[in-house]
PDB file of C-alpha atoms and ligand atoms in Angstrom:
ATOM      1  CA  UNK A   1      41.717  58.918  13.188  1.00  0.00           C
ATOM      2  CA  UNK A   2      42.235  55.244  12.607  1.00  0.00           C
ATOM      3  CA  UNK A   3      39.852  52.309  13.151  1.00  0.00           C
ATOM      4  CA  UNK A   4      42.356  50.596  15.407  1.00  0.00           C
ATOM      5  CA  UNK A   5      40.882  49.635  18.711  1.00  0.00           C
ATOM      6  CA  UNK A   6      42.318  51.185  21.744  1.00  0.00           C
ATOM      7  CA  UNK A   7      43.994  48.730  24.106  1.00  0.00           C
ATOM      8  CA  UNK A   8      41.417  49.534  26.767  1.00  0.00           C
ATOM      9  CA  UNK A   9      38.630  48.229  24.389  1.00  0.00           C
ATOM     10  CA  UNK A  10      40.154  44.746  24.196  1.00  0.00           C
ATOM     11  CA  UNK A  11      38.376  43.213  27.240  1.00  0.00           C
ATOM     12  CA  UNK A  12      34.998  44.502  26.028  1.00  0.00           C
ATOM     13  CA  UNK A  13      35.591  43.039  22.559  1.00  0.00           C
ATOM     14  CA  UNK A  14      36.559  39.697  24.072  1.00  0.00           C
ATOM     15  CA  UNK A  15      33.400  39.682  26.164  1.00  0.00           C
ATOM     16  CA  UNK A  16      31.261  40.424  23.085  1.00  0.00           C
ATOM     17  CA  UNK A  17      32.998  37.685  21.075  1.00  0.00           C
ATOM     18  CA  UNK A  18      32.598  35.247  23.906  1.00  0.00           C
ATOM     19  CA  UNK A  19      28.891  36.010  24.199  1.00  0.00           C
ATOM     20  CA  UNK A  20      28.362  35.837  20.436  1.00  0.00           C
ATOM     21  CA  UNK A  21      30.219  32.585  19.786  1.00  0.00           C
ATOM     22  CA  UNK A  22      29.442  31.046  23.143  1.00  0.00           C
ATOM     23  CA  UNK A  23      25.691  31.466  22.706  1.00  0.00           C
ATOM     24  CA  UNK A  24      25.902  30.196  19.115  1.00  0.00           C
ATOM     25  CA  UNK A  25      27.770  27.089  20.213  1.00  0.00           C
ATOM     26  CA  UNK A  26      25.301  26.539  23.044  1.00  0.00           C
ATOM     27  CA  UNK A  27      22.293  26.744  20.729  1.00  0.00           C
ATOM     28  CA  UNK A  28      23.988  24.351  18.312  1.00  0.00           C
ATOM     29  CA  UNK A  29      24.723  21.851  21.076  1.00  0.00           C
ATOM     30  CA  UNK A  30      21.138  21.988  22.337  1.00  0.00           C
ATOM     31  CA  UNK A  31      19.819  21.446  18.791  1.00  0.00           C
ATOM     32  CA  UNK A  32      22.077  18.420  18.248  1.00  0.00           C
ATOM     33  CA  UNK A  33      21.095  16.977  21.612  1.00  0.00           C
ATOM     34  CA  UNK A  34      17.410  17.582  20.856  1.00  0.00           C
ATOM     35  CA  UNK A  35      17.666  15.861  17.486  1.00  0.00           C
ATOM     36  CA  UNK A  36      19.424  12.898  19.097  1.00  0.00           C
ATOM     37  CA  UNK A  37      16.721  12.691  21.774  1.00  0.00           C
ATOM     38  CA  UNK A  38      13.942  12.737  19.189  1.00  0.00           C
ATOM     39  CA  UNK A  39      15.693  10.053  17.108  1.00  0.00           C
ATOM     40  CA  UNK A  40      15.936   7.849  20.186  1.00  0.00           C
ATOM     41  CA  UNK A  41      12.126   7.806  20.321  1.00  0.00           C
ATOM     42  CA  UNK A  42      11.926   6.151  16.885  1.00  0.00           C
ATOM     43  CA  UNK A  43      12.541   2.398  17.052  1.00  0.00           C
ATOM     44  CA  UNK A  44      14.987   0.833  14.625  1.00  0.00           C
ATOM     45  CA  UNK A  45      12.610  -2.074  14.095  1.00  0.00           C
ATOM     46  CA  UNK A  46       9.772  -1.928  11.555  1.00  0.00           C
ATOM     47  CA  UNK A  47       6.432  -3.082  12.937  1.00  0.00           C
ATOM     48  CA  UNK A  48       4.630  -2.767   9.608  1.00  0.00           C
ATOM     49  CA  UNK A  49       2.460  -5.750   8.837  1.00  0.00           C
ATOM     50  CA  UNK A  50       3.899  -8.002   6.134  1.00  0.00           C
ATOM     51  CA  UNK A  51       2.296  -7.377   2.775  1.00  0.00           C
ATOM     52  CA  UNK A  52       2.434 -10.973   1.575  1.00  0.00           C
ATOM     53  CA  UNK A  53      -0.220 -13.327   2.910  1.00  0.00           C
ATOM     54  CA  UNK A  54      -0.584 -17.072   2.410  1.00  0.00           C
ATOM     55  CA  UNK A  55      -4.107 -17.863   1.312  1.00  0.00           C
ATOM     56  CA  UNK A  56      -4.187 -21.667   1.245  1.00  0.00           C
ATOM     57  CA  UNK A  57      -3.393 -24.364  -1.269  1.00  0.00           C
ATOM     58  CA  UNK A  58      -4.743 -23.675  -4.759  1.00  0.00           C
ATOM     59  CA  UNK A  59      -6.726 -26.905  -4.952  1.00  0.00           C
ATOM     60  CA  UNK A  60      -8.855 -25.753  -2.004  1.00  0.00           C
ATOM     61  CA  UNK A  61     -10.159 -22.777  -3.964  1.00  0.00           C
ATOM     62  CA  UNK A  62     -13.472 -23.393  -5.680  1.00  0.00           C
ATOM     63  CA  UNK A  63     -13.873 -22.776  -9.356  1.00  0.00           C
ATOM     64  CA  UNK A  64     -15.286 -19.261  -9.579  1.00  0.00           C
ATOM     65  CA  UNK A  65     -14.925 -16.829  -6.695  1.00  0.00           C
ATOM     66  CA  UNK A  66     -13.823 -17.077  -3.080  1.00  0.00           C
ATOM     67  CA  UNK A  67     -14.072 -14.062  -0.745  1.00  0.00           C
ATOM     68  CA  UNK A  68     -11.375 -13.762   1.917  1.00  0.00           C
ATOM     69  CA  UNK A  69     -12.709 -11.344   4.571  1.00  0.00           C
ATOM     70  CA  UNK A  70      -9.436 -10.943   6.481  1.00  0.00           C
ATOM     71  CA  UNK A  71      -7.602  -9.790   3.365  1.00  0.00           C
ATOM     72  CA  UNK A  72     -10.710  -8.150   1.868  1.00  0.00           C
ATOM     73  CA  UNK A  73      -9.907  -9.956  -1.324  1.00  0.00           C
ATOM     74  CA  UNK A  74     -11.709 -11.896  -4.048  1.00  0.00           C
ATOM     75  CA  UNK A  75      -9.732 -14.780  -5.503  1.00  0.00           C
ATOM     76  CA  UNK A  76     -10.998 -16.068  -8.814  1.00  0.00           C
ATOM     77  CA  UNK A  77     -10.192 -19.478 -10.169  1.00  0.00           C
ATOM     78  CA  UNK A  78     -10.809 -20.809 -13.642  1.00  0.00           C
ATOM     79  CA  UNK A  79      -9.257 -24.258 -13.878  1.00  0.00           C
ATOM     80  CA  UNK A  80      -5.573 -23.802 -13.064  1.00  0.00           C
ATOM     81  CA  UNK A  81      -5.643 -20.033 -13.560  1.00  0.00           C
ATOM     82  CA  UNK A  82      -6.061 -17.528 -10.725  1.00  0.00           C
ATOM     83  CA  UNK A  83      -6.357 -13.796 -10.242  1.00  0.00           C
ATOM     84  CA  UNK A  84      -7.158 -11.644  -7.210  1.00  0.00           C
ATOM     85  CA  UNK A  85      -9.217  -8.457  -6.983  1.00  0.00           C
ATOM     86  CA  UNK A  86      -9.386  -6.190  -3.967  1.00  0.00           C
ATOM     87  CA  UNK A  87     -12.722  -5.827  -2.187  1.00  0.00           C
ATOM     88  CA  UNK A  88     -11.767  -2.352  -0.952  1.00  0.00           C
ATOM     89  CA  UNK A  89     -13.911   0.320  -2.573  1.00  0.00           C
ATOM     90  CA  UNK A  90     -11.778   3.013  -4.140  1.00  0.00           C
ATOM     91  CA  UNK A  91     -14.119   5.736  -2.870  1.00  0.00           C
ATOM     92  CA  UNK A  92     -13.774   5.629   0.918  1.00  0.00           C
ATOM     93  CA  UNK A  93     -12.686   2.073   1.547  1.00  0.00           C
ATOM     94  CA  UNK A  94     -15.883   0.154   2.337  1.00  0.00           C
ATOM     95  CA  UNK A  95     -15.899  -3.527   1.475  1.00  0.00           C
ATOM     96  CA  UNK A  96     -17.646  -4.122  -1.835  1.00  0.00           C
ATOM     97  CA  UNK A  97     -20.062  -6.995  -2.415  1.00  0.00           C
ATOM     98  CA  UNK A  98     -19.820  -9.512  -5.230  1.00  0.00           C
ATOM     99  CA  UNK A  99     -23.067 -10.096  -7.117  1.00  0.00           C
ATOM    100  CA  UNK A 100     -23.267 -13.209  -9.236  1.00  0.00           C
ATOM    101  CA  UNK A 101     -24.180 -12.636 -12.870  1.00  0.00           C
ATOM    102  CA  UNK A 102     -27.121 -14.635 -14.223  1.00  0.00           C
ATOM    103  CA  UNK A 103     -24.606 -16.437 -16.426  1.00  0.00           C
ATOM    104  CA  UNK A 104     -20.820 -16.173 -16.824  1.00  0.00           C
ATOM    105  CA  UNK A 105     -19.619 -13.925 -19.624  1.00  0.00           C
ATOM    106  CA  UNK A 106     -16.466 -14.292 -21.660  1.00  0.00           C
ATOM    107  CA  UNK A 107     -14.628 -10.983 -22.026  1.00  0.00           C
ATOM    108  CA  UNK A 108     -11.292  -9.712 -23.206  1.00  0.00           C
ATOM    109  CA  UNK A 109      -9.571  -7.599 -20.576  1.00  0.00           C
ATOM    110  CA  UNK A 110      -6.373  -5.804 -21.506  1.00  0.00           C
ATOM    111  CA  UNK A 111      -5.960  -8.178 -24.412  1.00  0.00           C
ATOM    112  CA  UNK A 112      -6.439 -11.388 -22.448  1.00  0.00           C
ATOM    113  CA  UNK A 113      -9.533 -13.543 -22.158  1.00  0.00           C
ATOM    114  CA  UNK A 114     -11.319 -13.455 -18.820  1.00  0.00           C
ATOM    115  CA  UNK A 115     -14.406 -15.265 -17.641  1.00  0.00           C
ATOM    116  CA  UNK A 116     -16.584 -12.830 -15.708  1.00  0.00           C
ATOM    117  CA  UNK A 117     -18.893 -14.333 -13.113  1.00  0.00           C
ATOM    118  CA  UNK A 118     -19.666 -11.425 -10.768  1.00  0.00           C
ATOM    119  CA  UNK A 119     -20.079  -7.681 -10.680  1.00  0.00           C
ATOM    120  CA  UNK A 120     -19.316  -5.616  -7.592  1.00  0.00           C
ATOM    121  CA  UNK A 121     -21.250  -2.969  -5.724  1.00  0.00           C
ATOM    122  CA  UNK A 122     -20.446  -0.877  -2.708  1.00  0.00           C
ATOM    123  CA  UNK A 123     -23.059  -0.724   0.064  1.00  0.00           C
ATOM    124  CA  UNK A 124     -21.851   2.637   1.357  1.00  0.00           C
ATOM    125  CA  UNK A 125     -22.458   5.106  -1.467  1.00  0.00           C
ATOM    126  CA  UNK A 126     -23.554   2.909  -4.324  1.00  0.00           C
ATOM    127  CA  UNK A 127     -20.471   2.647  -6.524  1.00  0.00           C
ATOM    128  CA  UNK A 128     -20.671  -0.145  -9.047  1.00  0.00           C
ATOM    129  CA  UNK A 129     -17.845  -2.099 -10.656  1.00  0.00           C
ATOM    130  CA  UNK A 130     -17.674  -4.520 -13.568  1.00  0.00           C
ATOM    131  CA  UNK A 131     -16.507  -8.104 -13.214  1.00  0.00           C
ATOM    132  CA  UNK A 132     -12.896  -7.118 -13.783  1.00  0.00           C
ATOM    133  CA  UNK A 133     -13.142  -4.327 -11.204  1.00  0.00           C
ATOM    134  CA  UNK A 134     -13.710  -1.380 -13.538  1.00  0.00           C
ATOM    135  CA  UNK A 135     -15.633   1.466 -11.911  1.00  0.00           C
ATOM    136  CA  UNK A 136     -18.767   2.233 -13.889  1.00  0.00           C
ATOM    137  CA  UNK A 137     -20.982   4.375 -11.654  1.00  0.00           C
ATOM    138  CA  UNK A 138     -21.104   6.122  -8.314  1.00  0.00           C
ATOM    139  CA  UNK A 139     -18.376   8.111  -6.611  1.00  0.00           C
ATOM    140  CA  UNK A 140     -15.589   5.502  -6.914  1.00  0.00           C
ATOM    141  CA  UNK A 141     -12.765   7.329  -8.711  1.00  0.00           C
ATOM    142  CA  UNK A 142     -10.908   4.325 -10.080  1.00  0.00           C
ATOM    143  CA  UNK A 143     -11.073   0.550 -10.590  1.00  0.00           C
ATOM    144  CA  UNK A 144     -10.638  -2.030  -7.864  1.00  0.00           C
ATOM    145  CA  UNK A 145      -7.021  -3.069  -7.432  1.00  0.00           C
ATOM    146  CA  UNK A 146      -5.695  -6.349  -8.707  1.00  0.00           C
ATOM    147  CA  UNK A 147      -2.915  -7.940  -6.677  1.00  0.00           C
ATOM    148  CA  UNK A 148       0.000 -10.147  -7.555  1.00  0.00           C
ATOM    149  CA  UNK A 149      -0.375 -13.834  -6.817  1.00  0.00           C
ATOM    150  CA  UNK A 150       2.295 -16.462  -6.644  1.00  0.00           C
ATOM    151  CA  UNK A 151       2.837 -19.882  -5.109  1.00  0.00           C
ATOM    152  CA  UNK A 152       5.002 -20.331  -2.047  1.00  0.00           C
ATOM    153  CA  UNK A 153       8.000 -22.571  -2.742  1.00  0.00           C
ATOM    154  CA  UNK A 154       7.792 -23.806   0.883  1.00  0.00           C
ATOM    155  CA  UNK A 155       4.363 -25.339   0.981  1.00  0.00           C
ATOM    156  CA  UNK A 156       2.651 -24.652  -2.335  1.00  0.00           C
ATOM    157  CA  UNK A 157       0.162 -22.182  -0.880  1.00  0.00           C
ATOM    158  CA  UNK A 158      -1.217 -19.328  -2.917  1.00  0.00           C
ATOM    159  CA  UNK A 159       0.409 -16.063  -1.799  1.00  0.00           C
ATOM    160  CA  UNK A 160      -0.936 -12.576  -2.400  1.00  0.00           C
ATOM    161  CA  UNK A 161       1.185  -9.456  -2.181  1.00  0.00           C
ATOM    162  CA  UNK A 162      -1.136  -6.681  -1.051  1.00  0.00           C
ATOM    163  CA  UNK A 163       1.512  -4.061  -1.770  1.00  0.00           C
ATOM    164  CA  UNK A 164       1.957  -5.112  -5.385  1.00  0.00           C
ATOM    165  CA  UNK A 165      -0.782  -4.025  -7.730  1.00  0.00           C
ATOM    166  CA  UNK A 166      -0.835  -5.599 -11.156  1.00  0.00           C
ATOM    167  CA  UNK A 167      -2.623  -4.919 -14.430  1.00  0.00           C
ATOM    168  CA  UNK A 168      -5.956  -6.502 -15.266  1.00  0.00           C
ATOM    169  CA  UNK A 169      -4.151  -8.826 -17.651  1.00  0.00           C
ATOM    170  CA  UNK A 170      -2.371 -10.577 -14.770  1.00  0.00           C
ATOM    171  CA  UNK A 171      -3.038 -14.315 -14.430  1.00  0.00           C
ATOM    172  CA  UNK A 172      -1.327 -16.952 -12.354  1.00  0.00           C
ATOM    173  CA  UNK A 173      -1.514 -20.230 -14.238  1.00  0.00           C
ATOM    174  CA  UNK A 174      -0.278 -23.318 -12.430  1.00  0.00           C
ATOM    175  CA  UNK A 175       1.265 -26.337 -14.113  1.00  0.00           C
TER     176      UNK A 175
HETATM  177  S1  LIG B   1     -17.022   3.821   0.006  1.00  0.00           S
HETATM  178 FE1  LIG B   1     -17.779   2.763  -1.681  1.00  0.00          FE
HETATM  179  S2  LIG B   1     -19.010   4.164  -2.705  1.00  0.00           S
HETATM  180 FE2  LIG B   1     -18.255   5.271  -1.022  1.00  0.00          FE
END
């Protein structure tokens, strides 16, 4: 006996092949069409909010601290030097409160001098932060974020980049 197919088996084999490959091709085509349909639901335009925000001209910031509720940000000014600390609690995102110290303290933070004027506390679950944003008590797992500041070349406004965290040694000093 040989394995050769008898001539009368040929139509049945063709039918099986057709079913096998035909169904495979059909499933593949449906999958490609489905993927294309799903992709068409995703717009090519990004609607993410911009991460850089103009905050105003530097001279309008008071010496000390200014809270910006829209950005949930504290901007500190000492003469011509600025830094910005997030007001978003690192526990569950409540807005922390700044509490003025009885008197400013001079500290060294990450090797650079920093005048501390406020501590921070969270009204939600009681986390407390030092004047440079370090978490000291409560459930907050990490320090408050510091954000990059620069000056817009267009109009001289202070600009914060809320997607760009910086170290606690960051300072923007203007000429
Ligand atoms: S959200 Fe601030 S302590 Fe929980």
